[in-house]
Coordinates of C-alpha atoms and ligand atoms in Angstrom, one line a residue:
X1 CA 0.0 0.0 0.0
X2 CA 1.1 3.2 -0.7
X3 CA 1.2 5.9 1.8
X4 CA -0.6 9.2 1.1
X5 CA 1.5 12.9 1.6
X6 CA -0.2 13.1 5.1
X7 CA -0.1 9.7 5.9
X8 CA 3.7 10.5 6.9
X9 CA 3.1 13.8 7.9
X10 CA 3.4 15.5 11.1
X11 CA 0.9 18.2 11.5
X12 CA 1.4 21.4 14.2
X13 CA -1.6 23.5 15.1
X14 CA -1.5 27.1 15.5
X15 CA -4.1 28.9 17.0
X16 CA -3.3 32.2 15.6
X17 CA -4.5 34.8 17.9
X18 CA -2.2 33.0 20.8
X19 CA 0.9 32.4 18.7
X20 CA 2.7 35.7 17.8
X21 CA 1.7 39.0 17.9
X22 CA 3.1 41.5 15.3
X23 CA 1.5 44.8 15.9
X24 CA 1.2 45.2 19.6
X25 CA -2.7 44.7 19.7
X26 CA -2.0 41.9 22.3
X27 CA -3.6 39.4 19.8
X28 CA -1.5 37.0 17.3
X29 CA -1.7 37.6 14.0
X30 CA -0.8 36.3 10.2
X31 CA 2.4 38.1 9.7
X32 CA 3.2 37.0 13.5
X33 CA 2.6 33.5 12.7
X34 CA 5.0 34.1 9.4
X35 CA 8.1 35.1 11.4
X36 CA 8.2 31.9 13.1
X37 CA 8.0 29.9 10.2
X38 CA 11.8 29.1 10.6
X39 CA 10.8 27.8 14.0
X40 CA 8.3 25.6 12.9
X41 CA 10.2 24.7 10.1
X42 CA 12.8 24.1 12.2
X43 CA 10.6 21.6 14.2
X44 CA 10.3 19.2 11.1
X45 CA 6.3 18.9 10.6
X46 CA 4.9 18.8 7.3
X47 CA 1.9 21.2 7.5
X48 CA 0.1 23.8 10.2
X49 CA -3.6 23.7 10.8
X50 CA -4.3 26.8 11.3
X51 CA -7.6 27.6 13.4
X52 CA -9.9 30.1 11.9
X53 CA -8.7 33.8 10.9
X54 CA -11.9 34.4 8.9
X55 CA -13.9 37.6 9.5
X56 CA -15.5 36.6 12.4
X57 CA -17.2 39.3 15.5
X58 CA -15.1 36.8 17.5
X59 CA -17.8 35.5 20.0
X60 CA -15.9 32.2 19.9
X61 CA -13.1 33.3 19.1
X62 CA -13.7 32.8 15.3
X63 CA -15.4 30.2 14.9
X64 CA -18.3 32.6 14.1
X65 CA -17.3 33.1 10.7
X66 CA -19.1 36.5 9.3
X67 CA -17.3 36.3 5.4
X68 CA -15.4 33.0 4.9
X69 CA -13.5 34.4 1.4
X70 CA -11.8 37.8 4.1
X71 CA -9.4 37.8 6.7
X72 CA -10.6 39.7 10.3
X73 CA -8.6 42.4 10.3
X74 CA -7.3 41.7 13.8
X75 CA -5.0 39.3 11.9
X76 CA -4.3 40.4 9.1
X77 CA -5.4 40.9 5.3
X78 CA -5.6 38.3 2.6
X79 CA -2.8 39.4 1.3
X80 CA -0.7 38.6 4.5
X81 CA -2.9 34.7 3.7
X82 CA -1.9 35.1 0.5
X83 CA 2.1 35.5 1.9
X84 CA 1.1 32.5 4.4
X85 CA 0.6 30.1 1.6
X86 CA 4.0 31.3 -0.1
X87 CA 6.2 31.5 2.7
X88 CA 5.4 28.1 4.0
X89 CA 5.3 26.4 0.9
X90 CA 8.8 27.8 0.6
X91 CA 9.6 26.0 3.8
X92 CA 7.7 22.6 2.4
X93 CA 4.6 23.4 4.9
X94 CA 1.4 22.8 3.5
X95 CA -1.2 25.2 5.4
X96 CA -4.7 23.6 6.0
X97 CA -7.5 26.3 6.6
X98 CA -10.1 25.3 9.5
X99 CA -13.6 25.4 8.0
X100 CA -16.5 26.1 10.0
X101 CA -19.3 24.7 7.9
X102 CA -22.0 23.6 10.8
X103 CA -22.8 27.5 11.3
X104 CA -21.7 30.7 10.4
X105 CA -21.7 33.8 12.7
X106 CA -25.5 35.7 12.8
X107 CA -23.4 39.0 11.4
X108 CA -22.7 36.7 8.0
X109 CA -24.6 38.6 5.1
X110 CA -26.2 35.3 4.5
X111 CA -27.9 34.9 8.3
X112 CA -28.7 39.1 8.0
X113 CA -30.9 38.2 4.9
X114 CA -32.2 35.0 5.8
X115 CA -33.4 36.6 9.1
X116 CA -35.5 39.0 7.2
X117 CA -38.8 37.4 6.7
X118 CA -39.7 33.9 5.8
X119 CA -39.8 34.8 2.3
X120 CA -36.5 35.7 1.9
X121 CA -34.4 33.7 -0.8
X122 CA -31.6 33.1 1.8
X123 CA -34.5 31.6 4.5
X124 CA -34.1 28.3 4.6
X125 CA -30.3 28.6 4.6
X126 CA -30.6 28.3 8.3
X127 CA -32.7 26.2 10.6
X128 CA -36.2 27.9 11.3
X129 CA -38.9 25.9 13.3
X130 CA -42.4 28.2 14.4
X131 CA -43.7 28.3 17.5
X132 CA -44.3 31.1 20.6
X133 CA -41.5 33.2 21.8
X134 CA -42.0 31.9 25.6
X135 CA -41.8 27.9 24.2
X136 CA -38.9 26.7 21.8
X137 CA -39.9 23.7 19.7
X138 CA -38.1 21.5 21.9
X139 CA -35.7 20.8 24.9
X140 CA -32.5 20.5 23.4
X141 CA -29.9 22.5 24.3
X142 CA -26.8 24.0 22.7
X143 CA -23.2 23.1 24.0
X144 CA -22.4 26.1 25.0
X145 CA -25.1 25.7 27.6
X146 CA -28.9 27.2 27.6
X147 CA -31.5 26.3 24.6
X148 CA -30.6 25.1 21.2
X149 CA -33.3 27.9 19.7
X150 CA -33.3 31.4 20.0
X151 CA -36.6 33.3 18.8
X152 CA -36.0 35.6 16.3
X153 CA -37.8 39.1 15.9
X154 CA -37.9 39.7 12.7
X155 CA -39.1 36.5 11.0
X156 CA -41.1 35.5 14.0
X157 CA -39.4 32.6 14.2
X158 CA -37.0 30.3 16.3
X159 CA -33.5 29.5 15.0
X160 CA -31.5 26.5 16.1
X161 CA -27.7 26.9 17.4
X162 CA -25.6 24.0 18.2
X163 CA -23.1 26.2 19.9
X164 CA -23.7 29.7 20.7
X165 CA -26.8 32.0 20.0
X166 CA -24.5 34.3 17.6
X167 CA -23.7 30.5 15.6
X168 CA -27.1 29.7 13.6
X169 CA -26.4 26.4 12.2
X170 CA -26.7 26.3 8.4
X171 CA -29.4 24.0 6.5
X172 CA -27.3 21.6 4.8
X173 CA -31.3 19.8 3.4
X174 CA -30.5 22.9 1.0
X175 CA -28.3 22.5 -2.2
X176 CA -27.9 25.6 -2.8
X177 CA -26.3 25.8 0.6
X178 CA -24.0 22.7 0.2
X179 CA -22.5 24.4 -3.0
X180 CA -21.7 28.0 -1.8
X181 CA -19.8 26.0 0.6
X182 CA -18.2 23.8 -1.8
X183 CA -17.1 27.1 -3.9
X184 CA -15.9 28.4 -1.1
X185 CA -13.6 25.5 -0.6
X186 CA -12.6 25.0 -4.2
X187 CA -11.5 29.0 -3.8
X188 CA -9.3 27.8 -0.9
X189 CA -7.8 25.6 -2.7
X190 CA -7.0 27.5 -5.4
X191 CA -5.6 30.6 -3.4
X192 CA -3.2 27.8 -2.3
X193 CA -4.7 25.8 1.0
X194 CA -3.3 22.3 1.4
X195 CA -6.3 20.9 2.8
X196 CA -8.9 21.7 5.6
X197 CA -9.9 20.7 8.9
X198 CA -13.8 20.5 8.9
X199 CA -14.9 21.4 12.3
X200 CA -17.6 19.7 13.8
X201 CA -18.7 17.6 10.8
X202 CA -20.2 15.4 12.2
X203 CA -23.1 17.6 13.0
X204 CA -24.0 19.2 9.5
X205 CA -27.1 16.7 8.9
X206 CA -28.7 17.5 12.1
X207 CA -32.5 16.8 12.9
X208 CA -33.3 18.8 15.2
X209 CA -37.2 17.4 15.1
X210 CA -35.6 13.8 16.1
X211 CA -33.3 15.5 18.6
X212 CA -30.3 14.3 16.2
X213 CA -27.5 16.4 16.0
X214 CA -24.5 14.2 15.2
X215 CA -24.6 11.5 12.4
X216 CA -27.9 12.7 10.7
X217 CA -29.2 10.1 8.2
X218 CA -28.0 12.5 5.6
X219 CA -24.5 12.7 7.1
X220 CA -22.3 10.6 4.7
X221 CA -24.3 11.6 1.2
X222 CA -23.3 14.9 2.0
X223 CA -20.1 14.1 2.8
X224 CA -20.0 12.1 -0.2
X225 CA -21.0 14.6 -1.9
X226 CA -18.6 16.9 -0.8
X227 CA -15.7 14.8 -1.3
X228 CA -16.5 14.4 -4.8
X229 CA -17.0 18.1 -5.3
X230 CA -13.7 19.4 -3.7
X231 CA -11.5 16.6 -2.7
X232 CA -11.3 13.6 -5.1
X233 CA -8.4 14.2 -7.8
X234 CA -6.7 16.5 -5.6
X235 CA -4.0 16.5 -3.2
X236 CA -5.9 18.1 -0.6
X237 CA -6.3 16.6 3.2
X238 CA -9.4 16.6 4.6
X239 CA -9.8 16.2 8.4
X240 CA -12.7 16.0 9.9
X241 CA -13.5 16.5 13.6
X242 CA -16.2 13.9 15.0
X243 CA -16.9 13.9 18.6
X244 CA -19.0 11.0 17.9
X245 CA -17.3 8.7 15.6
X246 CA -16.8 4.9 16.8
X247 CA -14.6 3.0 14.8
X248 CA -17.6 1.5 12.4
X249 CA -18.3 5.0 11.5
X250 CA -14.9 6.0 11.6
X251 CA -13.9 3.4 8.7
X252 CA -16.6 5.5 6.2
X253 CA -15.2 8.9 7.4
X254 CA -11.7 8.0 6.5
X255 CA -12.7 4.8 4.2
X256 CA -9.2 4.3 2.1
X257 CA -11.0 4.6 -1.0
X258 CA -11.2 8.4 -0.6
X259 CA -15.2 8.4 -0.9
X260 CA -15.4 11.0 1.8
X261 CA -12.5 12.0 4.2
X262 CA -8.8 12.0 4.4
X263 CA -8.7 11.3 8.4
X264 CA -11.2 11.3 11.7
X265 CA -10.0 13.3 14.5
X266 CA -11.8 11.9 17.2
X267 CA -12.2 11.9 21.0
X268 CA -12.5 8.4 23.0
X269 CA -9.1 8.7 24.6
X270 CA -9.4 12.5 25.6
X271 CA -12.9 12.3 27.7
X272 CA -12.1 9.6 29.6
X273 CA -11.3 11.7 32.5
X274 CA -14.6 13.2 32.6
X275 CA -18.5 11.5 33.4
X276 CA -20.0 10.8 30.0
X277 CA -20.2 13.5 27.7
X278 CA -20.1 16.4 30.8
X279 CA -16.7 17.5 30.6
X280 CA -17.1 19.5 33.7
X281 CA -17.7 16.5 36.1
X282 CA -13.9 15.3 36.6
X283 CA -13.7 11.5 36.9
X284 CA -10.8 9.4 38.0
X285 CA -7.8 9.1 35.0
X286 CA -9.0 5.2 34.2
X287 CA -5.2 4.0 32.9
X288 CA -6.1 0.5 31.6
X289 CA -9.3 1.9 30.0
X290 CA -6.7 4.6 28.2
X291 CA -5.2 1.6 26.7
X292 CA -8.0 0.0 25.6
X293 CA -9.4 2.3 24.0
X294 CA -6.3 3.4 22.0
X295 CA -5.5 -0.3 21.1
X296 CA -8.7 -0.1 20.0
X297 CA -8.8 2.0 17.2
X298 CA -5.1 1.1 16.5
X299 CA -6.5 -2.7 16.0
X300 CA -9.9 -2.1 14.1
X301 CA -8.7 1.4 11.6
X302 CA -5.1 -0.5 10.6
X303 CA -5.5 -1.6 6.8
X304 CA -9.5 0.2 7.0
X305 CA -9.1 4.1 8.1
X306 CA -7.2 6.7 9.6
X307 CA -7.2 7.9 12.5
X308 CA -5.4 11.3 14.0
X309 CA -2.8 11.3 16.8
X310 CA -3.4 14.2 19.4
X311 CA -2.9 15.1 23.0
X312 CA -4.1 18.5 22.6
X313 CA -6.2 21.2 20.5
X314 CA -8.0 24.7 21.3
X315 CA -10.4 23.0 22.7
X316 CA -9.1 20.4 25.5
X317 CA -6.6 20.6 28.1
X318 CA -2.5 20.6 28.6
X319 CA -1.8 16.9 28.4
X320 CA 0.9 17.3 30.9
X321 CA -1.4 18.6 33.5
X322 CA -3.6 15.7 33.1
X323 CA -2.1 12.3 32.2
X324 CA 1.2 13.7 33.5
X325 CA 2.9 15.5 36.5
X326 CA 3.8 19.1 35.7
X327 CA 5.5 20.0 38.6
X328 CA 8.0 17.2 39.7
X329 CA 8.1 15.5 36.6
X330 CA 6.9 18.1 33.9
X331 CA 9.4 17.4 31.5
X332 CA 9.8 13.2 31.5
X333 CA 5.8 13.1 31.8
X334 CA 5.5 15.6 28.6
X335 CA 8.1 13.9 26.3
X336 CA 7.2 10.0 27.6
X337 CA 3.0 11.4 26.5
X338 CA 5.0 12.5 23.3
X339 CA 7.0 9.4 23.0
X340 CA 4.1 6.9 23.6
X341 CA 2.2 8.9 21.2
X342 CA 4.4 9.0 18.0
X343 CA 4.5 5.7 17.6
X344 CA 1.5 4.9 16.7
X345 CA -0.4 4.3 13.6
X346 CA -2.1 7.4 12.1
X347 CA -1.2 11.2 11.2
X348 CA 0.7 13.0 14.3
X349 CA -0.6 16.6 15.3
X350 CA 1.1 18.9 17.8
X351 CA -1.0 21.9 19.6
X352 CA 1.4 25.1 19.9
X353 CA 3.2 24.9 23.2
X354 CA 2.8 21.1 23.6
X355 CA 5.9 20.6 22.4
X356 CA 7.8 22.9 25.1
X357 CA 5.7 21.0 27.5
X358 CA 3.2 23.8 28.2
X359 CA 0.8 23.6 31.4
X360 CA -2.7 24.6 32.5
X361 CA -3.8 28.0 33.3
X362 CA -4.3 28.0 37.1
X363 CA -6.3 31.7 36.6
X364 CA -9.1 33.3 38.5
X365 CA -12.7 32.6 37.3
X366 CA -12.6 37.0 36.0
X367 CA -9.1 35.8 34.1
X368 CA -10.8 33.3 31.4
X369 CA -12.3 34.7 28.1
X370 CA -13.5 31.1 26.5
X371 CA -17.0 31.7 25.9
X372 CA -17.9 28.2 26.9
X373 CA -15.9 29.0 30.7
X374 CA -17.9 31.7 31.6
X375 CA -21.4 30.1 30.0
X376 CA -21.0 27.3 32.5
X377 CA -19.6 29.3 35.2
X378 CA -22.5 31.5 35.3
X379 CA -25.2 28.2 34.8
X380 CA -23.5 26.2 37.9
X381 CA -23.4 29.3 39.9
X382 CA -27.0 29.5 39.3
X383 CA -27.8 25.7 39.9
X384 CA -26.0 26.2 43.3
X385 CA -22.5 24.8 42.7
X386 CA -19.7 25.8 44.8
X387 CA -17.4 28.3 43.5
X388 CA -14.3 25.8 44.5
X389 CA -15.9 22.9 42.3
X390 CA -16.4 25.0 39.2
X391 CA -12.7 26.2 39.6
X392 CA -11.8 22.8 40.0
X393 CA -13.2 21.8 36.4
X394 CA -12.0 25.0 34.8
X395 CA -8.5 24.2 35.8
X396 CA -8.4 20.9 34.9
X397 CA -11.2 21.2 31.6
X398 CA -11.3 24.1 30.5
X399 CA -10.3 25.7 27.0
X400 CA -8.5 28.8 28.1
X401 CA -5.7 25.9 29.3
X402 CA -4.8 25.6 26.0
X403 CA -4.9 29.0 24.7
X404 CA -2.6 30.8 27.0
X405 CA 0.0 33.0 24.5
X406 CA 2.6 30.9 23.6
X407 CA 6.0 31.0 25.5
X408 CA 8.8 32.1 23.2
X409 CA 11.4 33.4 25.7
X410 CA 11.6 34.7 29.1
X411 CA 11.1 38.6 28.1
X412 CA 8.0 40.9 29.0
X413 CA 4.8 38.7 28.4
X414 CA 6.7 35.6 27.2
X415 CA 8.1 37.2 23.7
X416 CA 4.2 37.1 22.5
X417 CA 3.5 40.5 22.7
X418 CA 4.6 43.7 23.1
X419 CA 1.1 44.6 24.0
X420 CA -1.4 44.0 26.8
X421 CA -2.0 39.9 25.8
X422 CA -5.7 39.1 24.9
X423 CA -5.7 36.1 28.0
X424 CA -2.7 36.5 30.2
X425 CA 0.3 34.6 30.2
X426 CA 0.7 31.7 32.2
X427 CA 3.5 32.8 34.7
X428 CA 5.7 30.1 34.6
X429 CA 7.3 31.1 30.9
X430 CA 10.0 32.2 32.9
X431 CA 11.3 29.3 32.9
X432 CA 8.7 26.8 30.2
X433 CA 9.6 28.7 27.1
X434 CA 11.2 28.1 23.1
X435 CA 14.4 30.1 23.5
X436 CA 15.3 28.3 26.5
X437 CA 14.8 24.4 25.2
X438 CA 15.9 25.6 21.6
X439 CA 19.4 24.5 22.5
X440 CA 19.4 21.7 25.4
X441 CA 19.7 18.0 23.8
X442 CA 17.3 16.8 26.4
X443 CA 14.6 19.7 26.2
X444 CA 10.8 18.4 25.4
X445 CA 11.5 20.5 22.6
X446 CA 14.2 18.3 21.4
X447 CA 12.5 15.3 21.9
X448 CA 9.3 16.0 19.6
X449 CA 11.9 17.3 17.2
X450 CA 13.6 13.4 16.8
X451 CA 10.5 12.0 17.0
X452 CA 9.0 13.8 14.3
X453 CA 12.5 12.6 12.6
X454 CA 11.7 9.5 13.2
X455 CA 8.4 9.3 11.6
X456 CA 9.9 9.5 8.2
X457 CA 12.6 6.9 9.4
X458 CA 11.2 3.8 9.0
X459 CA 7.9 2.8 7.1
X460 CA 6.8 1.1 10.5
X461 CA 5.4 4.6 11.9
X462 CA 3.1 4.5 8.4
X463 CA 2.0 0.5 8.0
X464 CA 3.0 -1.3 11.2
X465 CA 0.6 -3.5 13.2
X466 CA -0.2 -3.4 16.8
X467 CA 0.2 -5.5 19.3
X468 CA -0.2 -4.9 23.2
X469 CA 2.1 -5.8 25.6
X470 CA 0.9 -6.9 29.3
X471 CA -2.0 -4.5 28.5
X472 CA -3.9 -5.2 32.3
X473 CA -0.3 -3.9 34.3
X474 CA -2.0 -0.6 35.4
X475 CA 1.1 2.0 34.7
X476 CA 2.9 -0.1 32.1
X477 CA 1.7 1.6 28.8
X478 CA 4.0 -0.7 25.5
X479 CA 3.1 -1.8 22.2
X480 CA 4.9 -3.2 19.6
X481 CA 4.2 -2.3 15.7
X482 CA 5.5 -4.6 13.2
X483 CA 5.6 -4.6 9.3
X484 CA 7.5 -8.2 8.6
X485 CA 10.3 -6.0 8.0
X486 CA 10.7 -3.5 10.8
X487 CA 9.9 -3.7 14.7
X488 CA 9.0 -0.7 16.6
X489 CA 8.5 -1.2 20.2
X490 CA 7.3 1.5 22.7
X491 CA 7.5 1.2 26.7
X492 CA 6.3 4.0 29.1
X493 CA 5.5 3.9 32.9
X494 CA 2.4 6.1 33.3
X495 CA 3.0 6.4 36.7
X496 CA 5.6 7.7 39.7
X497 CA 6.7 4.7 41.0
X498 CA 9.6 2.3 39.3
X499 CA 8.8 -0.5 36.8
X500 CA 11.1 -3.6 36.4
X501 CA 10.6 -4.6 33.0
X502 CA 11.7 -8.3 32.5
X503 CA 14.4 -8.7 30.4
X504 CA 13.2 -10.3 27.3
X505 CA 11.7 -7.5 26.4
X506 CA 14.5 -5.4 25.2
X507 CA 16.1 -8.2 24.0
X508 CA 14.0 -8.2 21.3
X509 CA 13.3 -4.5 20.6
X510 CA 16.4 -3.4 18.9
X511 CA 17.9 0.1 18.7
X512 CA 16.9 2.4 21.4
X513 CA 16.0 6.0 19.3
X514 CA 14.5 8.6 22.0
X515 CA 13.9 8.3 25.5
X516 CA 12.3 10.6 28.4
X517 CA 15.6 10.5 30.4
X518 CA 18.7 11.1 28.9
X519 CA 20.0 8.3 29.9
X520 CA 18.2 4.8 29.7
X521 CA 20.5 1.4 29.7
X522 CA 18.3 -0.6 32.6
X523 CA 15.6 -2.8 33.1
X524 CA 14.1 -0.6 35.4
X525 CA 11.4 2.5 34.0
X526 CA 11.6 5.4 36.5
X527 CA 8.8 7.6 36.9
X528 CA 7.4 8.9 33.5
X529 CA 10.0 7.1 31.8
X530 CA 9.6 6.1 28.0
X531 CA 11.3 4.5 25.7
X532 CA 11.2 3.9 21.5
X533 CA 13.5 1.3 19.9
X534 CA 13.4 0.3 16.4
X535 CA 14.5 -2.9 14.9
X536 CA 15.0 -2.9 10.9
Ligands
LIG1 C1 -15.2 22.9 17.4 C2 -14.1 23.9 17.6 C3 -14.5 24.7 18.8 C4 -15.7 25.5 18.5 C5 -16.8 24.6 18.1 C6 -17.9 25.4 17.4 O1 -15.4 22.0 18.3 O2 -12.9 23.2 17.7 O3 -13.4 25.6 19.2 O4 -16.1 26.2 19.7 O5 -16.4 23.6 17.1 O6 -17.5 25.9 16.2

């Protein structure tokens, strides 16, 4: 089988208005994110999804898209886009654009007209349903917390929002719909995108009568459809965000014959440290359940699908401060989560800052911007919560953990800004920052550096298959991946006490490539330890 581009590619995520700020405004920006090219370069990845820069009123932090074919002036024009696409395809970065196609903001020309009466050409773009103002057509209730509907003046109408009230979700039961946003994409492409991450696909067929949001029995035509009209024949990569794929599912979304998506980025493995799908109630981090799940999907997508590799996005939490230790052990817990990570089958993705070994934001509730933070805040408070448990889930779920500037030196605000930063900056950057782990061989930097090496090493990383080692010992996390030709083995202690590994193990494993300590020659694993040999 031959691998596609972004089957061996690494993929870094920038989240542009926390990268690098070039005018002072205290927000990143394009030409920001352009003078650290070299870095990211420099790094080793293939491409940079970059989340949404779109004119957009910002209410979630653009992911209300008001004009998908402008830039928001806060970052820049499309011509600095235009110098994006040039500057990294210099570099041999591809640059995949984040496409919002569930909703659009309420300020997009389209919602302004469709809002007008129900008469309106552009009216059934969105998703009307009549009834009083005092009684929405139905419970359901958007994930930003509060009602799915909103009544609407002017048409006399309720519209339906997934997320927030200023995000009408789009009718996709229109065609006329479905192609304006296939132009739009073919535009992309053309002005030079290398592919695009489809937020929150999964939810474009909603039926809001059934209660359905996610997989609508209209879900994979569409995406059919779509693939057809944008993707097939191209070189483009199409991932698609699905909260609620399950392998069975996730073998159409990414179904090797390219009749819909390139790759699923899906979830299992990140809300297991919460109660079902309420990410706010904190549950105990289940270890052997993590490594089920992941052997898992390694087992049933190898030869069928593809799946992504993540820790971290905007949207979820520093790994380190979760599944690792970062105070005592910051560093060996964030590169042995890196280490037992890249090996792996499927495409690799690193969030900005994870690969310094960036923490959570331990902030006041008045510090947070994240739209979703202060919706629940303000709920729970409400529902009588206590302010100390809602901190608790902030700190450990919340988004703003992720979107703290990123830490580029040790200067005024972290080398981020010469401004007054949009969220603050965590205060440890004094010492967590780029500038300081550019240069030191054992730096977390350092580490995701040679293991984003090694993926084009070996065709292991790309076809290997797994196989679980002593899966039910609680903080032993190892696999082995094997091609008939190569071996890859990976061993990590997920925990703080020491492991004795028997000895037969490394007999077999080969060449030891990257470790979480710099040195690593016994048969013991010492807290957070991990280790990757490679046998060709
Ligand atoms: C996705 C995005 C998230 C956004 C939501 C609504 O989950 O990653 O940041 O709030 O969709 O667009």
């Amino acid at each position: 089988m031959n691998a596609k581009w972004w089957q061996n590619a690494v993929i870094y995520q920038v989240y542009p208005r926390s990268y690098c700020d070039s005018d002072g405004d205290g927000i990143g920006d394009i030409p920001g994110l352009i003078s650290k090219l070299d870095y990211i370069q420099h790094l080793g990845v293939d491409a940079i999804w970059l989340s949404p820069v779109f004119k957009s009123p910002q209410d979630d932090n653009g992911y209300d898209i008001s004009d998908y074919q402008d830039i928001e002036p806060m970052f820049g024009s499309l011509e600095d886009m235009r110098r994006l696409f040039a500057e990294a395809g210099k570099r041999g970065i591809k640059i995949l654009v984040d496409m919002v196609l569930n909703h659009t903001s309420d300020e997009h020309p389209w919602f302004l007209e469709a809002k007008q009466s129900r008469d309106n050409p552009k009216h059934d773009w969105y998703v009307w349903r009549d009834s009083t103002p005092d009684c929405p057509p139905n419970d359901m209730l958007s994930c930003f917390g509060g009602s799915a509907w909103q009544w609407c003046e002017e048409c006399g109408q309720f519209y339906f929002h997934q997320y927030s009230v200023k995000q009408p979700d789009l009718n996709w039961d229109n065609p006329e719909v479905r192609q304006a946003l296939y132009d739009m994409m073919n535009w992309w492409a053309k002005e030079g995108a290398g592919g695009f991450r489809l937020d929150v696909i999964d939810s474009i067929a909603k039926e809001p009568d059934n209660k359905v949001t996610a997989e609508g029995s209209m879900l994979h035509p569409y995406i059919r459809e779509m693939s057809k009209s944008v993707l097939q024949g191209t070189d483009l990569v199409a991932v698609g965000e699905c909260w609620s794929a399950n392998p069975d599912r996730a073998k159409l979304w990414s179904n090797p014959d390219g009749s819909e998506l390139s790759m699923v980025f899906q979830f299992e493995h990140i809300v297991l440290d919460q109660v079902g799908w309420e990410k706010w109630n904190l549950a105990p981090l289940p270890k052997v359940k993590l490594k089920e799940v992941i052997a898992k999907w390694q087992r049933e997508l190898h030869g069928k699908g593809w799946n992504s590799l993540f820790w971290e996005n905007h949207d979820v939490p520093r790994i380190v401060s979760r599944w690792g230790n970062d105070k005592q052990y910051r560093e060996q817990s964030a590169k042995m989560l890196g280490i037992f990570l890249f090996g792996l089958q499927g495409t690799p993705y690193i969030f900005q800052g994870q690969e310094l070994g960036m923490t959570n934001a331990p902030y006041e509730l008045e510090e947070y911007r994240d739209i979703e933070i202060r919706n629940m805040a303000a709920e729970r408070l409400a529902k009588g919560y206590t302010m100390e448990s809602i901190m608790e889930s902030i700190h450990a779920k919340g988004r703003d953990n992720a979107r703290t500037p990123m830490q580029w030196n040790d200067g005024e605000n972290a080398g981020f800004t010469t401004g007054e930063p949009w969220l603050k900056v965590n205060p440890n950057y004094v010492t967590i920052n780029a500038e300081e782990q550019l240069d030191r061989e054992d730096s977390v930097l350092n580490c995701y550096r040679k293991l984003i090496a090694l993926r084009k090493s070996a065709d292991v990383f790309f076809d290997g298959e797994y196989t679980p080692i002593w899966p039910e010992w609680e903080e032993f996390f190892a696999y082995r991946r094997s091609n008939g030709k190569e071996t890859l083995t990976v061993i990590a202690n997920f925990g703080e006490g020491e492991l004795n590994v028997p000895a037969d193990l490394f007999a077999e494993a080969g060449e030891l490539c990257v470790s979480s300590y710099p040195d690593a020659n016994s048969n013991v694993l010492r807290p957070y330890e991990a280790r990757m040999y490679l046998k060709k």
